Short mmCIF file of C-alpha atoms in Angstrom, two decimals:
data_model
loop_
_atom_site.label_atom_id
_atom_site.label_comp_id
_atom_site.label_asym_id
_atom_site.label_seq_id
_atom_site.Cartn_x
_atom_site.Cartn_y
_atom_site.Cartn_z
CA MET A 184 -41.33 8.20 22.14
CA ASN A 185 -41.00 7.76 18.35
CA ARG A 186 -37.74 9.91 18.58
CA ARG A 187 -36.43 7.51 21.29
CA ALA A 188 -37.54 4.56 19.24
CA PHE A 189 -35.84 6.03 16.08
CA LEU A 190 -32.82 6.47 18.08
CA ALA A 191 -32.58 3.00 19.56
CA MET A 192 -33.13 1.63 15.89
CA SER A 193 -30.50 3.72 14.37
CA SER A 194 -28.18 2.25 17.34
CA ALA A 195 -28.99 -0.82 16.73
CA VAL A 196 -28.46 -0.90 12.88
CA ALA A 197 -25.10 1.04 13.31
CA MET A 198 -23.71 -1.56 15.90
CA ALA A 199 -24.63 -4.10 13.41
CA ALA A 200 -23.22 -2.81 10.89
CA CYS A 201 -19.67 -2.77 12.86
CA THR A 202 -19.83 -6.24 13.24
CA THR A 203 -18.34 -8.89 10.48
CA THR A 204 -19.37 -12.28 9.81
CA PRO A 205 -16.54 -14.68 11.37
CA ILE A 206 -14.18 -15.81 8.27
CA ASN A 207 -13.44 -19.54 7.65
CA THR A 208 -9.71 -19.72 9.19
CA GLU A 209 -9.41 -23.09 8.31
CA PRO A 210 -6.88 -23.61 5.21
CA ARG A 211 -8.45 -25.05 2.11
CA LEU A 212 -6.18 -28.35 1.65
CA GLY A 213 -5.00 -29.74 -2.05
CA PRO A 214 -4.86 -33.44 -2.61
CA ASP A 215 -2.01 -33.89 -0.76
CA GLY A 216 -3.60 -33.02 2.30
CA LYS A 217 -1.21 -29.98 2.71
CA PRO A 218 -2.71 -26.15 2.74
CA LEU A 219 -2.89 -24.59 -0.69
CA PRO A 220 -0.63 -21.66 -0.57
CA GLN A 221 -2.97 -18.09 -0.59
CA VAL A 222 -2.07 -15.35 -2.85
CA TYR A 223 -1.22 -12.03 -0.94
CA ARG A 224 -2.56 -9.24 -2.95
CA ILE A 225 -1.27 -5.75 -2.72
CA SER A 226 -3.46 -3.02 -3.94
CA SER A 227 -1.91 0.47 -4.79
CA GLY A 228 -3.22 2.05 -1.81
CA GLN A 229 -1.68 -0.29 0.57
CA THR A 230 2.02 1.37 -0.19
CA GLY A 231 2.54 3.43 2.70
CA ARG A 232 1.02 0.62 4.99
CA ILE A 233 3.08 -1.77 3.74
CA GLN A 234 6.23 0.25 3.92
CA TYR A 235 5.59 1.59 7.46
CA ARG A 236 4.53 -1.81 8.88
CA MET A 237 7.83 -3.15 7.42
CA LEU A 238 9.55 -0.09 9.04
CA ASP A 239 8.15 -0.82 12.41
CA SER A 240 8.75 -4.70 12.20
CA VAL A 241 12.56 -3.71 11.51
CA ASN A 242 12.92 -1.33 14.35
CA ALA A 243 11.39 -3.52 16.86
CA LEU A 244 13.91 -6.30 15.50
CA ARG A 245 16.64 -3.70 15.86
CA LYS A 246 15.66 -2.58 19.21
CA SER A 247 16.10 -5.96 20.46
CA ALA A 248 19.45 -6.10 18.87
CA GLY A 249 20.21 -2.86 20.90
CA ALA A 250 20.87 -1.27 17.16
CA PRO A 251 19.48 2.32 16.56
CA GLU A 252 16.03 2.94 14.61
CA LEU A 253 15.48 3.40 10.92
CA VAL A 254 13.73 6.04 9.20
CA LEU A 255 11.90 5.19 5.59
CA ASP A 256 14.17 7.04 2.80
CA SER A 257 12.02 8.16 -0.48
CA LYS A 258 15.46 7.76 -2.21
CA LEU A 259 15.93 4.18 -1.17
CA ASN A 260 12.57 3.29 -1.53
CA ALA A 261 12.58 4.51 -5.50
CA ALA A 262 15.79 2.37 -6.15
CA ALA A 263 14.32 -0.63 -4.07
CA ALA A 264 11.30 -0.41 -6.40
CA THR A 265 13.13 -0.02 -9.72
CA HIS A 266 15.12 -3.20 -8.62
CA ALA A 267 11.89 -5.16 -7.72
CA ARG A 268 9.88 -4.42 -11.10
CA ASP A 269 13.86 -5.11 -13.12
CA MET A 270 14.01 -8.74 -10.90
CA SER A 271 10.59 -9.40 -12.33
CA VAL A 272 11.50 -8.62 -15.76
CA GLN A 273 14.38 -10.81 -15.68
CA ASN A 274 12.62 -13.84 -13.63
CA ARG A 275 15.32 -14.19 -11.27
CA PRO A 276 15.82 -12.69 -7.93
CA TRP A 277 19.07 -11.36 -7.77
CA HIS A 278 21.58 -8.52 -6.95
CA PHE A 279 22.25 -7.21 -10.46
CA GLY A 280 20.16 -4.96 -12.66
CA SER A 281 19.26 -6.23 -16.19
CA ASP A 282 21.62 -3.77 -17.16
CA GLY A 283 24.81 -5.32 -15.18
CA SER A 284 24.21 -2.44 -12.44
CA SER A 285 24.77 -3.19 -8.14
CA PRO A 286 23.09 -1.92 -5.57
CA ILE A 287 25.80 0.47 -5.45
CA ASP A 288 24.53 1.83 -9.12
CA ARG A 289 21.44 1.87 -8.01
CA VAL A 290 21.85 3.85 -4.68
CA ARG A 291 23.73 6.51 -6.64
CA ARG A 292 21.65 6.62 -9.48
CA VAL A 293 18.73 7.97 -6.88
CA SER A 294 21.25 10.53 -5.57
CA TYR A 295 21.40 8.91 -1.99
CA ALA A 296 23.92 11.08 -0.03
CA GLY A 297 24.79 8.01 2.53
CA ARG A 298 26.48 4.55 1.96
CA LEU A 299 24.85 1.14 1.24
CA VAL A 300 25.08 -1.19 4.24
CA GLY A 301 23.28 -3.87 2.05
CA GLU A 302 20.50 -5.07 0.18
CA THR A 303 17.88 -8.26 0.78
CA ILE A 304 15.97 -9.52 -1.79
CA SER A 305 13.15 -11.89 -2.40
CA GLU A 306 10.99 -13.63 -4.73
CA THR A 307 7.95 -15.15 -2.84
CA TYR A 308 4.19 -15.13 -2.51
CA GLU A 309 4.29 -14.50 1.40
CA THR A 310 3.40 -11.01 2.59
CA GLU A 311 6.23 -8.59 3.93
CA LEU A 312 6.36 -9.85 7.61
CA GLN A 313 6.81 -13.65 6.10
CA THR A 314 9.39 -12.46 4.24
CA LEU A 315 11.16 -10.49 7.12
CA ALA A 316 10.94 -13.39 9.42
CA ALA A 317 12.76 -15.53 6.21
CA TRP A 318 15.48 -12.94 6.05
CA MET A 319 15.86 -13.21 9.83
CA GLU A 320 16.88 -16.85 9.49
CA VAL A 321 19.70 -16.11 7.39
CA ASP A 322 22.87 -14.69 8.44
CA SER A 323 23.81 -12.64 5.82
CA THR A 324 20.23 -10.87 5.35
CA ARG A 325 20.24 -10.70 9.24
CA ASN A 326 23.03 -8.89 9.87
CA VAL A 327 22.03 -6.41 6.61
CA ILE A 328 19.01 -5.46 8.77
CA LEU A 329 20.43 -5.29 12.16
CA ASP A 330 23.74 -3.70 11.13
CA ALA A 331 24.35 -0.90 13.92
CA SER A 332 25.52 1.62 11.59
CA ALA A 333 22.50 1.61 9.51
CA ARG A 334 19.86 4.57 9.53
CA ASP A 335 18.02 4.67 6.38
CA LEU A 336 15.51 2.08 5.07
CA GLY A 337 14.17 1.88 1.42
CA PHE A 338 11.58 -0.81 0.93
CA SER A 339 9.42 -1.69 -2.28
CA TRP A 340 7.86 -4.78 -4.23
CA PHE A 341 6.70 -5.36 -7.56
CA GLN A 342 3.63 -8.03 -7.44
CA GLU A 343 3.09 -9.97 -11.17
CA PRO A 344 -0.52 -10.38 -12.28
CA ASN A 345 -0.38 -14.03 -10.80
CA GLY A 346 0.49 -12.84 -7.52
CA LYS A 347 4.18 -13.72 -7.30
CA ILE A 348 6.02 -10.25 -5.43
CA TRP A 349 9.36 -9.43 -5.92
CA TRP A 350 10.66 -7.83 -2.57
CA CYS A 351 13.55 -5.56 -2.48
CA MET A 352 15.07 -3.97 0.77
CA ILE A 353 17.81 -1.23 0.84
CA VAL A 354 19.57 -0.48 3.98
CA GLY A 355 21.82 2.48 4.01
CA ALA A 356 23.99 4.55 6.56
CA PRO A 357 24.79 8.13 6.73
CA GLY A 358 28.01 9.83 5.18
CA GLY A 359 30.55 8.28 3.07
CA GLY A 360 28.75 8.00 -0.17
CA ALA A 361 27.64 4.99 -1.67
CA VAL A 362 30.74 2.60 -0.82
CA PRO A 363 29.29 -0.60 0.86
CA SER A 364 30.32 -1.57 4.62
CA ALA A 365 31.95 -4.63 5.64
CA THR A 366 28.77 -6.00 5.62
CA PRO A 367 28.26 -7.88 2.19
CA THR A 368 25.06 -7.17 0.44
CA ALA A 369 22.49 -10.55 0.80
CA SER A 370 19.31 -12.14 -0.57
#
């Protein structure tokens, strides 16, 4: 009998540990009555999860547009990470590096064998999916993300201590070297 009581008690404790306390979902309001922004913190252990969440989201958008799926490319990820950090150093979101490099230069530096389709960038406190939604609202960035010739994706970011995130997505296509397509790079 004691064994059964012990098992029942253990099960109850284990199930109680699995439950969560409800989180207050009401946003904190500022003096103007508007919701205060929340800082989206990214830990170093989340890199793969965030990159694949972005890849899955981009591929869902591409599928609905009739475009083939993309795959993550480690070389393009490296180029995106370098540029995200450099934008933070420069404190401005733009397509040129502090050394004057262009997206084509950065893709060549990492020895990417394909061609650059385009680069999308952002400076924000928002999540990667909120940033993707904002990119999809702008024709030039949406065209880069949905370009039917693209097959490779590089995606990375740099987060400053204050929470500001510098996002960079690089889209590439097989063959032809780093020559850009007819689709311009976009912010």
